[in-house]
CSV table of C-alpha atoms in Angstrom, one decimal:
chain,number,residue,atom,x,y,z
D,28,MET,CA,0.0,0.0,0.0
D,29,LYS,CA,1.3,3.4,-0.9
D,30,ASP,CA,2.0,5.9,1.8
D,31,THR,CA,-0.4,8.3,0.2
D,32,GLU,CA,-3.3,5.9,0.9
D,33,PRO,CA,-5.4,6.5,4.1
D,34,LYS,CA,-3.9,4.8,7.2
D,35,LYS,CA,-5.8,2.6,9.5
D,36,ILE,CA,-5.6,3.2,13.3
D,37,ILE,CA,-7.1,1.4,16.2
D,38,LEU,CA,-7.9,3.1,19.5
D,39,ILE,CA,-8.2,1.0,22.6
D,40,GLY,CA,-10.5,2.4,25.3
D,41,ALA,CA,-13.3,5.0,25.2
D,42,GLY,CA,-12.1,7.4,27.9
D,43,ILE,CA,-10.9,11.0,27.9
D,44,LEU,CA,-7.5,10.2,26.3
D,45,SER,CA,-8.8,8.1,23.4
D,46,SER,CA,-11.7,10.5,22.7
D,47,THR,CA,-9.3,13.5,22.7
D,48,PHE,CA,-6.9,11.7,20.4
D,49,GLY,CA,-9.7,10.6,18.1
D,50,SER,CA,-11.4,14.0,18.0
D,51,PHE,CA,-8.0,15.5,17.1
D,52,LEU,CA,-7.2,12.9,14.4
D,53,LYS,CA,-10.5,13.2,12.6
D,54,ASN,CA,-9.9,16.9,12.2
D,55,ILE,CA,-6.3,16.7,10.9
D,56,GLU,CA,-6.7,13.5,8.9
D,57,PRO,CA,-10.4,13.0,8.1
D,58,ASP,CA,-9.6,10.3,5.4
D,59,TRP,CA,-7.8,8.0,7.8
D,60,ASN,CA,-9.8,4.9,9.0
D,61,MET,CA,-10.3,4.9,12.7
D,62,LYS,CA,-11.8,2.1,14.9
D,63,VAL,CA,-12.4,2.4,18.6
D,64,PHE,CA,-12.8,-0.7,20.8
D,65,GLU,CA,-14.2,-0.4,24.3
D,66,ARG,CA,-14.7,-3.4,26.6
D,67,LEU,CA,-17.6,-1.8,28.5
D,68,ASP,CA,-21.0,-0.9,27.0
D,69,ARG,CA,-20.5,2.9,26.8
D,70,PRO,CA,-17.8,5.5,27.1
D,71,ALA,CA,-16.3,7.1,30.2
D,72,ILE,CA,-17.1,4.4,32.7
D,73,GLU,CA,-13.8,4.1,34.4
D,74,SER,CA,-11.4,7.0,35.5
D,75,SER,CA,-12.9,9.5,33.1
D,76,ASN,CA,-16.3,9.1,34.7
D,77,GLU,CA,-17.4,12.2,36.6
D,78,ARG,CA,-18.1,10.1,39.7
D,79,ASN,CA,-14.7,8.5,39.7
D,80,ASN,CA,-12.6,11.8,39.9
D,81,ALA,CA,-12.9,15.2,41.5
D,82,GLY,CA,-13.5,17.1,38.3
D,83,THR,CA,-10.7,19.6,38.9
D,84,GLY,CA,-9.6,21.5,35.8
D,85,HIS,CA,-5.9,21.2,36.7
D,86,ALA,CA,-4.3,24.5,35.9
D,87,ALA,CA,-1.9,24.7,38.9
D,88,LEU,CA,-4.0,27.5,40.4
D,89,CYS,CA,-4.4,25.7,43.8
D,90,GLU,CA,-2.5,22.4,43.6
D,91,LEU,CA,0.5,22.9,45.9
D,92,ASN,CA,2.4,19.8,44.7
D,93,TYR,CA,3.2,21.7,41.5
D,94,THR,CA,5.1,24.3,43.4
D,95,VAL,CA,7.8,22.7,45.4
D,96,GLU,CA,9.9,24.5,48.1
D,97,GLN,CA,13.6,24.1,47.4
D,98,GLU,CA,16.3,23.6,50.0
D,99,ASP,CA,17.2,27.3,49.9
D,100,GLY,CA,13.6,28.2,50.7
D,101,SER,CA,12.7,29.4,47.2
D,102,ILE,CA,9.7,28.1,45.4
D,103,ASP,CA,10.1,26.3,42.0
D,104,ILE,CA,7.2,27.4,39.9
D,105,GLU,CA,8.2,25.9,36.5
D,106,LYS,CA,5.9,22.9,36.8
D,107,ALA,CA,3.0,25.2,37.7
D,108,LYS,CA,3.6,27.3,34.6
D,109,GLU,CA,3.8,24.2,32.4
D,110,ILE,CA,0.6,22.7,33.7
D,111,ASN,CA,-1.2,26.1,33.4
D,112,GLU,CA,-0.2,26.4,29.8
D,113,GLN,CA,-1.2,22.8,29.0
D,114,PHE,CA,-4.7,23.4,30.5
D,115,GLU,CA,-5.0,26.5,28.3
D,116,VAL,CA,-4.2,24.3,25.3
D,117,SER,CA,-7.0,21.9,26.3
D,118,MET,CA,-9.4,24.8,26.6
D,119,GLN,CA,-8.6,26.0,23.1
D,120,PHE,CA,-9.4,22.6,21.7
D,121,TRP,CA,-12.7,22.3,23.6
D,122,SER,CA,-13.5,25.8,22.4
D,123,TYR,CA,-12.8,24.8,18.8
D,124,LEU,CA,-15.1,21.8,19.1
D,125,VAL,CA,-17.9,23.9,20.5
D,126,ARG,CA,-17.4,26.7,17.9
D,127,ASN,CA,-17.6,24.1,15.1
D,128,LYS,CA,-20.6,22.3,16.6
D,129,GLU,CA,-18.7,19.1,17.0
D,130,ILE,CA,-19.9,19.2,20.6
D,131,GLN,CA,-22.6,21.3,22.1
D,132,ASN,CA,-23.8,22.8,25.4
D,133,PRO,CA,-20.4,23.4,27.1
D,134,GLU,CA,-22.2,24.3,30.3
D,135,GLU,CA,-22.9,20.5,30.7
D,136,PHE,CA,-19.2,19.8,31.1
D,137,ILE,CA,-17.4,22.9,32.3
D,138,ARG,CA,-18.2,25.8,34.7
D,139,GLN,CA,-16.2,28.4,36.5
D,140,LEU,CA,-15.5,27.7,40.1
D,141,PRO,CA,-12.9,29.3,42.4
D,142,HIS,CA,-9.7,27.3,43.1
D,143,ILE,CA,-8.3,27.9,46.6
D,144,SER,CA,-5.2,26.7,48.4
D,145,PHE,CA,-5.6,26.3,52.2
D,146,VAL,CA,-2.8,25.6,54.7
D,147,GLN,CA,-2.4,25.4,58.5
D,148,GLY,CA,0.6,25.9,60.7
D,149,THR,CA,3.5,28.4,60.6
D,150,ASP,CA,5.7,26.5,58.1
D,151,ASN,CA,2.9,25.9,55.7
D,152,VAL,CA,1.7,29.5,55.9
D,153,ASN,CA,5.2,30.7,55.1
D,154,PHE,CA,5.3,28.4,52.2
D,155,LEU,CA,2.0,29.6,50.8
D,156,ARG,CA,3.0,33.2,51.2
D,157,LYS,CA,6.2,32.6,49.2
D,158,ARG,CA,4.2,30.7,46.6
D,159,TYR,CA,1.8,33.6,46.2
D,160,GLU,CA,4.7,36.1,45.9
D,161,ALA,CA,6.3,33.9,43.2
D,162,LEU,CA,3.1,33.3,41.2
D,163,SER,CA,0.9,36.4,41.5
D,164,PRO,CA,3.1,38.8,39.4
D,165,LEU,CA,2.9,36.4,36.4
D,166,PRO,CA,0.1,37.1,33.8
D,167,MET,CA,-0.8,33.4,34.0
D,168,PHE,CA,-1.9,33.8,37.6
D,169,GLU,CA,-3.2,37.4,37.4
D,170,GLY,CA,-6.0,38.0,39.9
D,171,MET,CA,-4.6,35.7,42.6
D,172,GLU,CA,-5.6,36.8,46.1
D,173,TYR,CA,-3.9,35.9,49.4
D,174,SER,CA,-4.9,36.2,53.0
D,175,GLU,CA,-3.9,35.1,56.5
D,176,ASP,CA,-7.0,36.9,58.0
D,177,LEU,CA,-9.6,34.4,59.3
D,178,LYS,CA,-12.3,37.0,58.8
D,179,GLN,CA,-11.4,37.2,55.1
D,180,LEU,CA,-11.3,33.4,54.9
D,181,GLU,CA,-14.8,33.3,56.3
D,182,LYS,CA,-16.0,35.1,53.2
D,183,TRP,CA,-14.1,32.7,50.9
D,184,ILE,CA,-14.7,29.3,52.6
D,185,PRO,CA,-17.3,29.8,55.4
D,186,LEU,CA,-17.8,26.0,55.9
D,187,MET,CA,-14.1,25.6,56.6
D,188,THR,CA,-13.8,28.5,59.1
D,189,GLU,CA,-16.9,27.8,61.3
D,190,GLY,CA,-15.8,26.3,64.6
D,191,ARG,CA,-12.1,27.1,63.9
D,192,ALA,CA,-10.1,28.7,66.7
D,193,SER,CA,-9.9,32.5,66.3
D,194,ASP,CA,-6.1,32.3,66.8
D,195,ALA,CA,-5.6,29.5,64.3
D,196,VAL,CA,-2.5,30.0,62.1
D,197,VAL,CA,-4.0,29.6,58.6
D,198,ALA,CA,-3.7,31.1,55.1
D,199,ALA,CA,-5.4,30.8,51.8
D,200,SER,CA,-4.8,31.9,48.2
D,201,LYS,CA,-7.7,32.2,45.7
D,202,MET,CA,-8.2,32.2,42.0
D,203,ASP,CA,-11.7,32.9,40.7
D,204,THR,CA,-10.9,31.6,37.2
D,205,GLY,CA,-10.7,27.9,38.3
D,206,THR,CA,-13.0,25.4,36.7
D,207,ASP,CA,-15.1,22.3,37.6
D,208,VAL,CA,-14.9,19.9,34.6
D,209,ASN,CA,-17.2,17.0,34.0
D,210,PHE,CA,-14.7,14.8,32.1
D,211,GLY,CA,-17.3,12.0,31.7
D,212,GLU,CA,-19.7,14.3,29.9
D,213,LEU,CA,-16.9,15.8,27.8
D,214,THR,CA,-15.8,12.3,26.8
D,215,ARG,CA,-19.3,11.2,25.9
D,216,LYS,CA,-19.7,14.3,23.7
D,217,MET,CA,-16.4,13.7,21.9
D,218,MET,CA,-17.0,10.0,21.4
D,219,LYS,CA,-20.5,10.8,20.0
D,220,SER,CA,-18.9,13.1,17.5
D,221,ILE,CA,-16.3,10.5,16.6
D,222,SER,CA,-19.0,7.9,16.0
D,223,GLY,CA,-20.7,10.2,13.5
D,224,HIS,CA,-17.5,10.6,11.5
D,225,ASP,CA,-17.6,9.0,8.0
D,226,ASN,CA,-14.4,7.1,8.5
D,227,ALA,CA,-14.7,6.1,12.1
D,228,GLU,CA,-16.3,3.1,13.9
D,229,VAL,CA,-16.9,3.0,17.6
D,230,HIS,CA,-17.5,-0.5,19.0
D,231,TYR,CA,-18.6,-1.0,22.6
D,232,ASN,CA,-18.7,-4.5,24.3
D,233,HIS,CA,-15.5,-5.3,22.4
D,234,GLU,CA,-12.5,-6.5,24.3
D,235,VAL,CA,-9.0,-6.4,22.7
D,236,LEU,CA,-7.4,-9.8,23.4
D,237,ASP,CA,-4.0,-9.8,21.6
D,238,PHE,CA,-1.7,-8.3,19.0
D,239,GLU,CA,0.4,-9.8,16.2
D,240,ARG,CA,3.0,-8.0,14.3
D,241,ARG,CA,2.6,-9.0,10.6
D,242,ARG,CA,5.3,-9.4,8.0
D,243,ASP,CA,4.0,-6.4,6.1
D,244,GLY,CA,4.7,-4.3,9.2
D,245,LYS,CA,1.0,-3.8,10.1
D,246,TRP,CA,-0.6,-4.9,13.3
D,247,GLY,CA,-3.2,-7.7,13.5
D,248,VAL,CA,-5.5,-7.2,16.5
D,249,LYS,CA,-7.6,-9.9,18.0
D,250,VAL,CA,-10.9,-8.6,19.5
D,251,ARG,CA,-13.8,-10.4,21.2
D,252,ASN,CA,-17.3,-9.2,20.5
D,253,LEU,CA,-18.7,-9.7,23.9
D,254,GLU,CA,-22.3,-9.4,22.8
D,255,GLU,CA,-22.0,-12.1,20.1
D,256,ASP,CA,-19.2,-14.0,21.9
D,257,GLU,CA,-17.3,-14.1,18.7
D,258,VAL,CA,-13.6,-13.3,18.0
D,259,GLU,CA,-12.8,-10.8,15.3
D,260,TYR,CA,-9.5,-9.9,13.6
D,261,HIS,CA,-8.7,-6.3,12.5
D,262,VAL,CA,-5.7,-4.9,10.8
D,263,ALA,CA,-4.1,-1.5,11.5
D,264,ASP,CA,-1.1,0.6,10.7
D,265,TYR,CA,-1.1,2.2,14.1
D,266,ILE,CA,-2.2,1.2,17.6
D,267,PHE,CA,-3.2,3.9,20.2
D,268,ILE,CA,-3.6,2.5,23.7
D,269,GLY,CA,-5.7,4.9,25.9
D,270,ALA,CA,-7.2,2.2,28.1
D,271,GLY,CA,-6.6,3.9,31.5
D,272,GLY,CA,-5.5,1.4,34.2
D,273,ASN,CA,-5.6,-1.4,31.6
D,274,ALA,CA,-3.0,0.4,29.4
D,275,ILE,CA,0.0,-1.4,30.9
D,276,PRO,CA,-1.4,-4.9,30.3
D,277,MET,CA,-2.4,-3.9,26.8
D,278,LEU,CA,1.0,-2.5,26.1
D,279,GLN,CA,2.7,-5.7,27.4
D,280,LYS,CA,0.6,-7.8,24.9
D,281,THR,CA,2.2,-5.9,22.0
D,282,LYS,CA,5.6,-7.3,23.1
D,283,ILE,CA,7.4,-4.2,21.9
D,284,PRO,CA,10.8,-3.7,23.7
D,285,GLU,CA,9.4,-0.5,25.3
D,286,SER,CA,6.9,-2.6,27.3
D,287,ARG,CA,9.7,-4.5,29.2
D,288,ASN,CA,10.9,-3.4,32.6
D,289,LEU,CA,7.5,-1.6,33.0
D,290,GLY,CA,4.9,-2.3,35.7
D,291,GLY,CA,2.1,-0.7,37.5
D,292,PHE,CA,0.9,-0.4,41.1
D,293,PRO,CA,-2.9,0.0,41.3
D,294,ILE,CA,-4.5,2.3,43.9
D,295,SER,CA,-8.2,2.9,44.4
D,296,GLY,CA,-9.4,6.3,45.3
D,297,ALA,CA,-12.1,6.9,47.9
D,298,PHE,CA,-13.9,10.1,48.9
D,299,LEU,CA,-16.2,11.2,51.6
D,300,VAL,CA,-19.3,12.8,49.9
D,301,CYS,CA,-21.9,15.1,51.3
D,302,ARG,CA,-25.2,15.7,49.5
D,303,ASN,CA,-26.9,17.7,52.3
D,304,PRO,CA,-28.1,20.8,50.3
D,305,GLU,CA,-27.7,23.1,53.3
D,306,ILE,CA,-24.1,22.2,53.7
D,307,VAL,CA,-23.3,22.0,50.0
D,308,ALA,CA,-24.6,25.5,49.5
D,309,ARG,CA,-22.0,26.9,52.0
D,310,HIS,CA,-19.0,25.7,50.0
D,311,GLY,CA,-18.5,27.1,46.5
D,312,ALA,CA,-14.9,26.2,45.6
D,313,LYS,CA,-12.3,23.6,45.1
D,314,VAL,CA,-9.9,23.8,48.0
D,315,TYR,CA,-6.6,22.0,48.0
D,316,GLY,CA,-4.4,21.6,51.0
D,317,LYS,CA,-0.8,20.5,51.6
D,318,GLU,CA,0.2,16.8,51.4
D,319,PRO,CA,1.3,15.3,54.7
D,320,PRO,CA,5.1,15.0,55.1
D,321,ASN,CA,6.9,12.1,53.3
D,322,THR,CA,3.8,11.2,51.3
D,323,PRO,CA,3.4,11.1,47.5
D,324,PRO,CA,1.6,13.9,45.5
D,325,MET,CA,-1.7,11.8,45.3
D,326,THR,CA,-2.2,12.3,49.0
D,327,VAL,CA,-3.0,16.0,48.7
D,328,PRO,CA,-6.3,16.5,50.6
D,329,HIS,CA,-9.0,18.6,48.9
D,330,LEU,CA,-12.6,19.6,49.4
D,331,ASP,CA,-14.5,20.1,46.2
D,332,ARG,CA,-17.8,21.4,45.1
D,333,ARG,CA,-19.1,19.2,42.3
D,334,TYR,CA,-21.8,19.8,39.7
D,335,ILE,CA,-22.9,16.5,38.1
D,336,GLN,CA,-25.9,16.4,35.8
D,337,GLY,CA,-28.0,18.7,38.1
D,338,ASP,CA,-26.7,17.1,41.3
D,339,GLN,CA,-24.6,19.2,43.6
D,340,SER,CA,-22.3,17.7,46.2
D,341,LEU,CA,-19.1,18.0,48.2
D,342,LEU,CA,-16.2,15.6,47.9
D,343,PHE,CA,-13.3,15.3,50.4
D,344,GLY,CA,-10.3,13.1,49.9
D,345,PRO,CA,-8.7,11.3,48.4
D,346,PHE,CA,-8.2,8.3,50.6
D,347,ALA,CA,-6.2,5.4,49.1
D,348,ALA,CA,-7.1,1.8,49.1
D,349,ILE,CA,-4.8,-0.8,47.6
D,350,GLY,CA,-6.1,-3.8,45.6
D,351,PRO,CA,-5.0,-5.9,42.7
D,352,LYS,CA,-7.5,-4.6,40.1
D,353,PHE,CA,-6.2,-2.2,37.4
D,354,LEU,CA,-9.7,-1.1,36.6
D,355,LYS,CA,-12.8,-0.5,38.8
D,356,ASN,CA,-14.5,-3.0,36.6
D,357,GLY,CA,-11.4,-5.2,36.3
D,358,SER,CA,-10.2,-8.5,37.6
D,359,ASN,CA,-8.5,-9.4,40.9
D,360,LEU,CA,-5.8,-11.1,38.8
D,361,ASP,CA,-4.8,-7.9,37.0
D,362,LEU,CA,-1.8,-7.1,39.0
D,363,PHE,CA,-0.5,-10.7,39.1
D,364,ARG,CA,-1.0,-11.1,35.3
D,365,SER,CA,1.0,-7.9,34.7
D,366,ILE,CA,4.1,-9.4,36.4
D,367,ASN,CA,6.5,-11.2,34.1
D,368,PRO,CA,10.2,-12.1,33.9
D,369,GLY,CA,10.8,-8.8,32.2
D,370,ASN,CA,9.6,-6.6,35.0
D,371,ILE,CA,9.7,-8.7,38.2
D,372,LEU,CA,13.0,-7.1,39.3
D,373,THR,CA,11.5,-3.6,38.5
D,374,MET,CA,8.5,-4.4,40.7
D,375,LEU,CA,10.5,-5.8,43.6
D,376,SER,CA,12.9,-2.8,43.5
D,377,ALA,CA,9.9,-0.4,43.6
D,378,GLY,CA,8.6,-2.2,46.7
D,379,VAL,CA,12.0,-1.8,48.4
D,380,LYS,CA,12.5,1.8,47.4
D,381,ASN,CA,9.0,3.0,48.3
D,382,VAL,CA,8.5,1.7,51.8
D,383,PRO,CA,6.8,5.0,52.8
D,384,LEU,CA,4.3,4.7,50.0
D,385,VAL,CA,3.5,1.1,50.9
D,386,LYS,CA,3.2,2.0,54.6
D,387,TYR,CA,1.0,4.9,53.7
D,388,SER,CA,-1.3,2.7,51.5
D,389,ILE,CA,-1.6,0.1,54.3
D,390,GLN,CA,-2.5,2.8,56.8
D,391,GLN,CA,-5.1,4.2,54.5
D,392,VAL,CA,-6.6,0.7,54.0
D,393,MET,CA,-6.9,0.3,57.8
D,394,MET,CA,-8.8,3.6,58.2
D,395,ASN,CA,-12.4,3.4,59.4
D,396,LYS,CA,-15.0,6.1,59.0
D,397,ALA,CA,-14.0,7.7,62.3
D,398,ASP,CA,-10.4,8.0,61.1
D,399,ARG,CA,-11.6,9.6,57.8
D,400,MET,CA,-13.9,12.0,59.5
D,401,LYS,CA,-10.9,13.1,61.7
D,402,GLU,CA,-9.1,14.0,58.5
D,403,LEU,CA,-12.1,15.8,57.2
D,404,ARG,CA,-12.5,17.9,60.3
D,405,LYS,CA,-9.0,19.4,59.7
D,406,PHE,CA,-10.8,21.1,56.8
D,407,VAL,CA,-14.4,21.2,58.1
D,408,PRO,CA,-14.1,21.4,61.9
D,409,GLU,CA,-17.8,20.9,62.6
D,410,ALA,CA,-18.5,18.1,60.1
D,411,LYS,CA,-21.0,15.6,61.3
D,412,ASP,CA,-20.8,11.9,60.6
D,413,GLU,CA,-24.3,11.6,59.4
D,414,ASP,CA,-23.8,14.1,56.6
D,415,TRP,CA,-20.9,12.3,54.9
D,416,ASP,CA,-20.8,8.9,53.2
D,417,LEU,CA,-17.8,7.0,51.7
D,418,ILE,CA,-17.7,6.3,48.0
D,419,ILE,CA,-15.1,4.3,46.0
D,420,ALA,CA,-13.9,6.3,43.0
D,421,GLY,CA,-11.8,5.3,40.1
D,422,LYS,CA,-8.5,3.4,39.9
D,423,ARG,CA,-5.1,4.9,39.5
D,424,VAL,CA,-2.2,2.8,38.3
D,425,GLN,CA,1.1,4.3,39.2
D,426,VAL,CA,3.7,3.6,36.5
D,427,ILE,CA,6.8,1.7,37.7
D,428,LYS,CA,9.8,1.8,35.4
D,429,ASP,CA,13.6,1.7,35.2
D,430,THR,CA,15.4,5.0,34.5
D,431,LYS,CA,19.0,6.0,34.2
D,432,GLU,CA,18.5,8.7,36.8
D,433,TYR,CA,16.7,6.8,39.5
D,434,GLY,CA,17.6,3.2,38.6
D,435,LYS,CA,15.2,0.2,38.8
D,436,GLY,CA,11.7,0.5,40.2
D,437,TYR,CA,11.1,4.3,39.9
D,438,ILE,CA,7.5,5.2,40.5
D,439,GLN,CA,6.3,7.8,38.0
D,440,PHE,CA,3.6,10.2,39.1
D,441,GLY,CA,1.6,11.9,36.4
D,442,THR,CA,1.0,10.9,32.7
D,443,GLU,CA,3.6,8.8,30.9
D,444,VAL,CA,3.7,8.5,27.1
D,445,VAL,CA,5.3,5.3,25.7
D,446,HIS,CA,6.1,5.0,22.0
D,447,SER,CA,7.5,2.0,20.0
D,448,ARG,CA,10.7,2.6,18.2
D,449,ASP,CA,9.0,2.3,14.8
D,450,LYS,CA,6.3,4.7,16.0
D,451,SER,CA,3.5,2.3,15.2
D,452,VAL,CA,2.4,1.9,18.9
D,453,MET,CA,1.5,4.7,21.3
D,454,ALA,CA,0.4,4.2,24.9
D,455,LEU,CA,-0.7,6.7,27.5
D,456,LEU,CA,-0.1,5.5,31.1
D,457,GLY,CA,-0.5,7.0,34.5
D,458,GLU,CA,-2.8,9.5,36.2
D,459,SER,CA,-3.6,13.1,37.1
D,460,PRO,CA,-3.3,15.7,35.5
D,461,GLY,CA,-3.8,13.5,32.4
D,462,ALA,CA,-7.5,14.5,31.7
D,463,SER,CA,-6.9,18.2,32.1
D,464,THR,CA,-3.8,18.2,29.9
D,465,SER,CA,-5.1,15.5,27.5
D,466,VAL,CA,-4.8,17.8,24.4
D,467,SER,CA,-1.1,18.6,25.1
D,468,VAL,CA,-0.6,14.8,25.6
D,469,ALA,CA,-2.3,14.1,22.2
D,470,LEU,CA,-0.1,16.8,20.6
D,471,GLU,CA,3.0,15.1,22.0
D,472,VAL,CA,1.9,11.8,20.5
D,473,PHE,CA,1.3,13.3,17.1
D,474,GLU,CA,4.6,15.2,17.1
D,475,LYS,CA,6.7,12.2,18.2
D,476,ASN,CA,4.9,9.5,16.2
D,477,PHE,CA,4.0,11.3,13.0
D,478,PRO,CA,6.8,13.8,12.3
D,479,GLN,CA,6.5,13.2,8.5
D,480,TYR,CA,2.9,14.6,8.6
D,481,MET,CA,3.4,17.6,10.9
D,482,GLU,CA,4.1,20.1,8.1
D,483,LYS,CA,0.9,19.1,6.4
D,484,TRP,CA,-1.1,19.2,9.7
D,485,GLU,CA,0.3,22.4,11.1
D,486,PRO,CA,-2.2,24.8,9.5
D,487,LYS,CA,-5.2,22.8,10.9
D,488,ILE,CA,-3.5,22.4,14.3
D,489,LYS,CA,-3.1,26.2,14.5
D,490,GLU,CA,-6.8,26.6,13.6
D,491,MET,CA,-7.7,24.3,16.5
D,492,ILE,CA,-4.9,25.5,18.9
D,493,PRO,CA,-4.2,29.2,18.0
D,494,SER,CA,-1.3,29.3,20.5
D,495,TYR,CA,0.4,26.3,18.8
D,496,GLY,CA,4.1,27.1,18.2
D,497,HIS,CA,4.0,30.0,20.7
D,498,SER,CA,4.6,30.1,24.4
D,499,LEU,CA,1.7,31.3,26.6
D,500,ILE,CA,4.2,31.5,29.4
D,501,GLU,CA,6.2,34.2,27.6
D,502,ASP,CA,3.5,35.9,25.5
D,503,SER,CA,1.1,37.6,27.9
D,504,THR,CA,-0.8,39.4,25.1
D,505,LEU,CA,-1.6,36.1,23.3
D,506,LEU,CA,-2.5,34.5,26.6
D,507,LYS,CA,-5.1,37.3,27.3
D,508,GLU,CA,-6.5,36.9,23.8
D,509,ILE,CA,-6.8,33.1,24.1
D,510,ARG,CA,-8.4,33.3,27.5
D,511,LYS,CA,-11.0,35.8,26.3
D,512,ALA,CA,-11.9,33.7,23.3
D,513,ASN,CA,-12.1,30.5,25.3
D,514,SER,CA,-14.3,32.1,27.9
D,515,GLU,CA,-16.7,33.3,25.3
D,516,ASP,CA,-16.9,29.9,23.5
D,517,LEU,CA,-17.2,27.9,26.7
D,518,GLY,CA,-19.6,30.3,28.5
D,519,LEU,CA,-17.2,31.0,31.3
D,520,GLU,CA,-17.6,34.8,31.4
């Protein structure tokens, strides 16, 4: 087949990453043939589902783990700037989809909601003050407010100040431009748009079983139609694995060299949820605290107002729970099946090197409701047991790999992109802030795997992402223009 003929690509999974990649692809290469296979009966059932995550539009406005205090006391803000820019890229793409009527009713998946950082104790207050001083002069964080005055905090977060000692050492910073994002609804909208594309097929109740590298360089993909209980065979030039927690097992089945020395550690998220209207009405923000000492970034406590299909609630967490499943709807054998001769030393090394993480996870598993309520009362002093229930959210699979810098068994936090050497296989692994930065991740996949097409695609990419090729960190005028256009398109003004 000549290179000029349309390529065939198979997408595995129907979550936020596959739907973003597919939506992007059908715009830049509408003639390519695209097939999506999802094991479950509809899109966005796992981690992308709005009830399996906190819905934070991660833009580093309040997440303190993106601004780390250095040994000399200074605050490293580079990661915060990077995450903020990546979220702006996502917003541009969503705006494009709305503007071109590929998706509709943006108010169903995004709304403006203040993002607040809240800390307690002298050391943490000093940290937050320095963070504010470092970020607030930047155009990206224009409008950030800061206060150590409990009276001011009562106006921002009344639910969290009631019952708190008047001499409490606390501080908060606030950004009114934060967002609450229903990633499940966004995923469903994008997947519906993909299914209506002339050269796309979306198949639910279809489980990818195995891969075979053919002599002609293409991939044979073995798929089980779960409704008919029949096995199908499909052929593709490219494989895109966006299967959430199941991405590592899928990647391992390709047997590409990049899948070796790679493992995953599954962690369930749990939240305390409040649906009492009187209490919910008194907290209108997403409030992030500081992670406990010697714990990983995923331990950052936060209290979030959520808007889900007309229902309003508060979420507090996350609490970790370990278990062998890689997906909420997975198998108890997932973890054990993922261990093989190629990664067993990597996995064992991770266990030895990350004793604090293992210890933390075990402590979390042993917590009862009284223990969890004790943690909640650090945020909401007068929280009552009867107003809060425990829910199990989605799965996170922490990527474990070998690196030159950290050696064997390094646990990767965040989103990891894995590419085969011949660029025919792409896999997205990991966790937050993947959903919020999914468009930047998709762009990285296109740039690294399809360099021969980028010159052809660039005009269309710039139409979808006006800032493409420019730095929103450096160009404050462009940033202001982009934000104004995004707000108008997405109804955030």
